[in-house]
Amino acid sequence: MKILNCLVCILVFWLSLSIQAQERPPINIFNPEDYGADSQNCSISQSEDRHIYVANNKGLLEYNGSKWNLYHSPNETILRCVKVVDSLIYTGSYHQFGFWKKDDFGVLNYTSLSKELNIEFIVDEEFWNIHSLENWVLFQSLNRIIIYDTLKQ
């Protein structure tokens, strides 16, 4: 009986140690000096290859897990939203929306959908949100939603 009690105590002790020994995922805190941009970030999205994309006051931030890259917004305005859909990174800002695509060297290049579609903007219009649904990408400003059909590229 003493041996059984002793074994139960050892088992309970061992289980309590193994439960507390589980690892927690690391949490990293980044300062603007770490990523080389402004302190205000408006939106964040992650790609299938696990890269993080952030809409920042200075432009589009890309983080690959070890290094930050900053891509300045095409019209030098604050990026308000970002959304990764398949291999494209869609962004919205003041009087501008479009997508970024990686070239053969992994560098992001911007294509302005608002220029391509010849969109007339409302006074002070900014795009604050991007959603995707099947083959559609929706760009939302405070006053309207512009729907882009990705199959008509």
JSON list of N, CA, C and O in Angstrom, two decimals, residues 49-72:
[
{"chain": "A", "resi": 49, "resn": "ASP", "atom": "N", "xyz": [2.90, 32.89, -46.70]},
{"chain": "A", "resi": 49, "resn": "ASP", "atom": "CA", "xyz": [4.30, 32.58, -46.37]},
{"chain": "A", "resi": 49, "resn": "ASP", "atom": "C", "xyz": [4.70, 33.16, -45.01]},
{"chain": "A", "resi": 49, "resn": "ASP", "atom": "O", "xyz": [5.86, 33.20, -44.67]},
{"chain": "A", "resi": 50, "resn": "ARG", "atom": "N", "xyz": [3.70, 33.61, -44.25]},
{"chain": "A", "resi": 50, "resn": "ARG", "atom": "CA", "xyz": [3.82, 34.08, -42.87]},
{"chain": "A", "resi": 50, "resn": "ARG", "atom": "C", "xyz": [4.52, 35.44, -42.73]},
{"chain": "A", "resi": 50, "resn": "ARG", "atom": "O", "xyz": [4.96, 35.80, -41.65]},
{"chain": "A", "resi": 51, "resn": "HIS", "atom": "N", "xyz": [4.62, 36.19, -43.82]},
{"chain": "A", "resi": 51, "resn": "HIS", "atom": "CA", "xyz": [5.13, 37.54, -43.73]},
{"chain": "A", "resi": 51, "resn": "HIS", "atom": "C", "xyz": [4.02, 38.43, -43.17]},
{"chain": "A", "resi": 51, "resn": "HIS", "atom": "O", "xyz": [2.85, 38.25, -43.47]},
{"chain": "A", "resi": 52, "resn": "ILE", "atom": "N", "xyz": [4.43, 39.43, -42.39]},
{"chain": "A", "resi": 52, "resn": "ILE", "atom": "CA", "xyz": [3.48, 40.38, -41.81]},
{"chain": "A", "resi": 52, "resn": "ILE", "atom": "C", "xyz": [3.56, 41.68, -42.61]},
{"chain": "A", "resi": 52, "resn": "ILE", "atom": "O", "xyz": [4.65, 42.16, -42.91]},
{"chain": "A", "resi": 53, "resn": "TYR", "atom": "N", "xyz": [2.38, 42.24, -42.91]},
{"chain": "A", "resi": 53, "resn": "TYR", "atom": "CA", "xyz": [2.31, 43.52, -43.63]},
{"chain": "A", "resi": 53, "resn": "TYR", "atom": "C", "xyz": [1.52, 44.50, -42.78]},
{"chain": "A", "resi": 53, "resn": "TYR", "atom": "O", "xyz": [0.46, 44.17, -42.27]},
{"chain": "A", "resi": 54, "resn": "VAL", "atom": "N", "xyz": [2.06, 45.71, -42.64]},
{"chain": "A", "resi": 54, "resn": "VAL", "atom": "CA", "xyz": [1.47, 46.72, -41.77]},
{"chain": "A", "resi": 54, "resn": "VAL", "atom": "C", "xyz": [1.29, 48.03, -42.55]},
{"chain": "A", "resi": 54, "resn": "VAL", "atom": "O", "xyz": [2.23, 48.50, -43.21]},
{"chain": "A", "resi": 55, "resn": "ALA", "atom": "N", "xyz": [0.08, 48.60, -42.47]},
{"chain": "A", "resi": 55, "resn": "ALA", "atom": "CA", "xyz": [-0.18, 49.93, -43.03]},
{"chain": "A", "resi": 55, "resn": "ALA", "atom": "C", "xyz": [0.29, 50.96, -42.01]},
{"chain": "A", "resi": 55, "resn": "ALA", "atom": "O", "xyz": [-0.24, 51.05, -40.91]},
{"chain": "A", "resi": 56, "resn": "ASN", "atom": "N", "xyz": [1.30, 51.72, -42.37]},
{"chain": "A", "resi": 56, "resn": "ASN", "atom": "CA", "xyz": [1.97, 52.65, -41.47]},
{"chain": "A", "resi": 56, "resn": "ASN", "atom": "C", "xyz": [1.89, 54.06, -42.04]},
{"chain": "A", "resi": 56, "resn": "ASN", "atom": "O", "xyz": [1.68, 54.24, -43.23]},
{"chain": "A", "resi": 57, "resn": "ASN", "atom": "N", "xyz": [2.08, 55.05, -41.19]},
{"chain": "A", "resi": 57, "resn": "ASN", "atom": "CA", "xyz": [2.07, 56.44, -41.65]},
{"chain": "A", "resi": 57, "resn": "ASN", "atom": "C", "xyz": [3.12, 56.71, -42.73]},
{"chain": "A", "resi": 57, "resn": "ASN", "atom": "O", "xyz": [2.95, 57.60, -43.55]},
{"chain": "A", "resi": 58, "resn": "LYS", "atom": "N", "xyz": [4.21, 55.98, -42.73]},
{"chain": "A", "resi": 58, "resn": "LYS", "atom": "CA", "xyz": [5.29, 56.19, -43.71]},
{"chain": "A", "resi": 58, "resn": "LYS", "atom": "C", "xyz": [5.14, 55.32, -44.96]},
{"chain": "A", "resi": 58, "resn": "LYS", "atom": "O", "xyz": [5.83, 55.54, -45.94]},
{"chain": "A", "resi": 59, "resn": "GLY", "atom": "N", "xyz": [4.30, 54.28, -44.90]},
{"chain": "A", "resi": 59, "resn": "GLY", "atom": "CA", "xyz": [4.13, 53.41, -46.05]},
{"chain": "A", "resi": 59, "resn": "GLY", "atom": "C", "xyz": [3.79, 51.99, -45.62]},
{"chain": "A", "resi": 59, "resn": "GLY", "atom": "O", "xyz": [3.25, 51.76, -44.55]},
{"chain": "A", "resi": 60, "resn": "LEU", "atom": "N", "xyz": [4.16, 51.03, -46.46]},
{"chain": "A", "resi": 60, "resn": "LEU", "atom": "CA", "xyz": [3.87, 49.63, -46.20]},
{"chain": "A", "resi": 60, "resn": "LEU", "atom": "C", "xyz": [5.08, 48.98, -45.56]},
{"chain": "A", "resi": 60, "resn": "LEU", "atom": "O", "xyz": [6.18, 49.00, -46.11]},
{"chain": "A", "resi": 61, "resn": "LEU", "atom": "N", "xyz": [4.87, 48.39, -44.38]},
{"chain": "A", "resi": 61, "resn": "LEU", "atom": "CA", "xyz": [5.93, 47.66, -43.69]},
{"chain": "A", "resi": 61, "resn": "LEU", "atom": "C", "xyz": [5.77, 46.17, -43.98]},
{"chain": "A", "resi": 61, "resn": "LEU", "atom": "O", "xyz": [4.66, 45.65, -43.95]},
{"chain": "A", "resi": 62, "resn": "GLU", "atom": "N", "xyz": [6.90, 45.51, -44.24]},
{"chain": "A", "resi": 62, "resn": "GLU", "atom": "CA", "xyz": [6.92, 44.07, -44.45]},
{"chain": "A", "resi": 62, "resn": "GLU", "atom": "C", "xyz": [7.89, 43.47, -43.45]},
{"chain": "A", "resi": 62, "resn": "GLU", "atom": "O", "xyz": [9.02, 43.94, -43.31]},
{"chain": "A", "resi": 63, "resn": "TYR", "atom": "N", "xyz": [7.45, 42.44, -42.74]},
{"chain": "A", "resi": 63, "resn": "TYR", "atom": "CA", "xyz": [8.30, 41.76, -41.76]},
{"chain": "A", "resi": 63, "resn": "TYR", "atom": "C", "xyz": [8.31, 40.27, -42.08]},
{"chain": "A", "resi": 63, "resn": "TYR", "atom": "O", "xyz": [7.27, 39.62, -42.13]},
{"chain": "A", "resi": 64, "resn": "ASN", "atom": "N", "xyz": [9.51, 39.73, -42.30]},
{"chain": "A", "resi": 64, "resn": "ASN", "atom": "CA", "xyz": [9.64, 38.32, -42.68]},
{"chain": "A", "resi": 64, "resn": "ASN", "atom": "C", "xyz": [10.02, 37.42, -41.51]},
{"chain": "A", "resi": 64, "resn": "ASN", "atom": "O", "xyz": [10.33, 36.26, -41.70]},
{"chain": "A", "resi": 65, "resn": "GLY", "atom": "N", "xyz": [9.99, 37.95, -40.31]},
{"chain": "A", "resi": 65, "resn": "GLY", "atom": "CA", "xyz": [10.35, 37.19, -39.12]},
{"chain": "A", "resi": 65, "resn": "GLY", "atom": "C", "xyz": [11.71, 37.55, -38.58]},
{"chain": "A", "resi": 65, "resn": "GLY", "atom": "O", "xyz": [12.01, 37.26, -37.43]},
{"chain": "A", "resi": 66, "resn": "SER", "atom": "N", "xyz": [12.53, 38.21, -39.41]},
{"chain": "A", "resi": 66, "resn": "SER", "atom": "CA", "xyz": [13.84, 38.64, -38.93]},
{"chain": "A", "resi": 66, "resn": "SER", "atom": "C", "xyz": [14.21, 40.04, -39.39]},
{"chain": "A", "resi": 66, "resn": "SER", "atom": "O", "xyz": [15.02, 40.70, -38.76]},
{"chain": "A", "resi": 67, "resn": "LYS", "atom": "N", "xyz": [13.60, 40.51, -40.48]},
{"chain": "A", "resi": 67, "resn": "LYS", "atom": "CA", "xyz": [13.98, 41.81, -41.05]},
{"chain": "A", "resi": 67, "resn": "LYS", "atom": "C", "xyz": [12.74, 42.59, -41.48]},
{"chain": "A", "resi": 67, "resn": "LYS", "atom": "O", "xyz": [11.79, 42.03, -42.02]},
{"chain": "A", "resi": 68, "resn": "TRP", "atom": "N", "xyz": [12.79, 43.91, -41.25]},
{"chain": "A", "resi": 68, "resn": "TRP", "atom": "CA", "xyz": [11.73, 44.82, -41.67]},
{"chain": "A", "resi": 68, "resn": "TRP", "atom": "C", "xyz": [12.12, 45.50, -42.97]},
{"chain": "A", "resi": 68, "resn": "TRP", "atom": "O", "xyz": [13.27, 45.89, -43.15]},
{"chain": "A", "resi": 69, "resn": "ASN", "atom": "N", "xyz": [11.16, 45.69, -43.87]},
{"chain": "A", "resi": 69, "resn": "ASN", "atom": "CA", "xyz": [11.33, 46.50, -45.09]},
{"chain": "A", "resi": 69, "resn": "ASN", "atom": "C", "xyz": [10.22, 47.53, -45.12]},
{"chain": "A", "resi": 69, "resn": "ASN", "atom": "O", "xyz": [9.07, 47.22, -44.81]},
{"chain": "A", "resi": 70, "resn": "LEU", "atom": "N", "xyz": [10.57, 48.74, -45.53]},
{"chain": "A", "resi": 70, "resn": "LEU", "atom": "CA", "xyz": [9.60, 49.82, -45.67]},
{"chain": "A", "resi": 70, "resn": "LEU", "atom": "C", "xyz": [9.47, 50.18, -47.14]},
{"chain": "A", "resi": 70, "resn": "LEU", "atom": "O", "xyz": [10.46, 50.46, -47.80]},
{"chain": "A", "resi": 71, "resn": "TYR", "atom": "N", "xyz": [8.23, 50.16, -47.63]},
{"chain": "A", "resi": 71, "resn": "TYR", "atom": "CA", "xyz": [7.92, 50.59, -48.99]},
{"chain": "A", "resi": 71, "resn": "TYR", "atom": "C", "xyz": [7.07, 51.85, -48.88]},
{"chain": "A", "resi": 71, "resn": "TYR", "atom": "O", "xyz": [5.96, 51.80, -48.36]},
{"chain": "A", "resi": 72, "resn": "HIS", "atom": "N", "xyz": [7.60, 52.97, -49.35]},
{"chain": "A", "resi": 72, "resn": "HIS", "atom": "CA", "xyz": [6.88, 54.24, -49.24]},
{"chain": "A", "resi": 72, "resn": "HIS", "atom": "C", "xyz": [5.62, 54.23, -50.11]},
{"chain": "A", "resi": 72, "resn": "HIS", "atom": "O", "xyz": [5.62, 53.65, -51.20]}
]
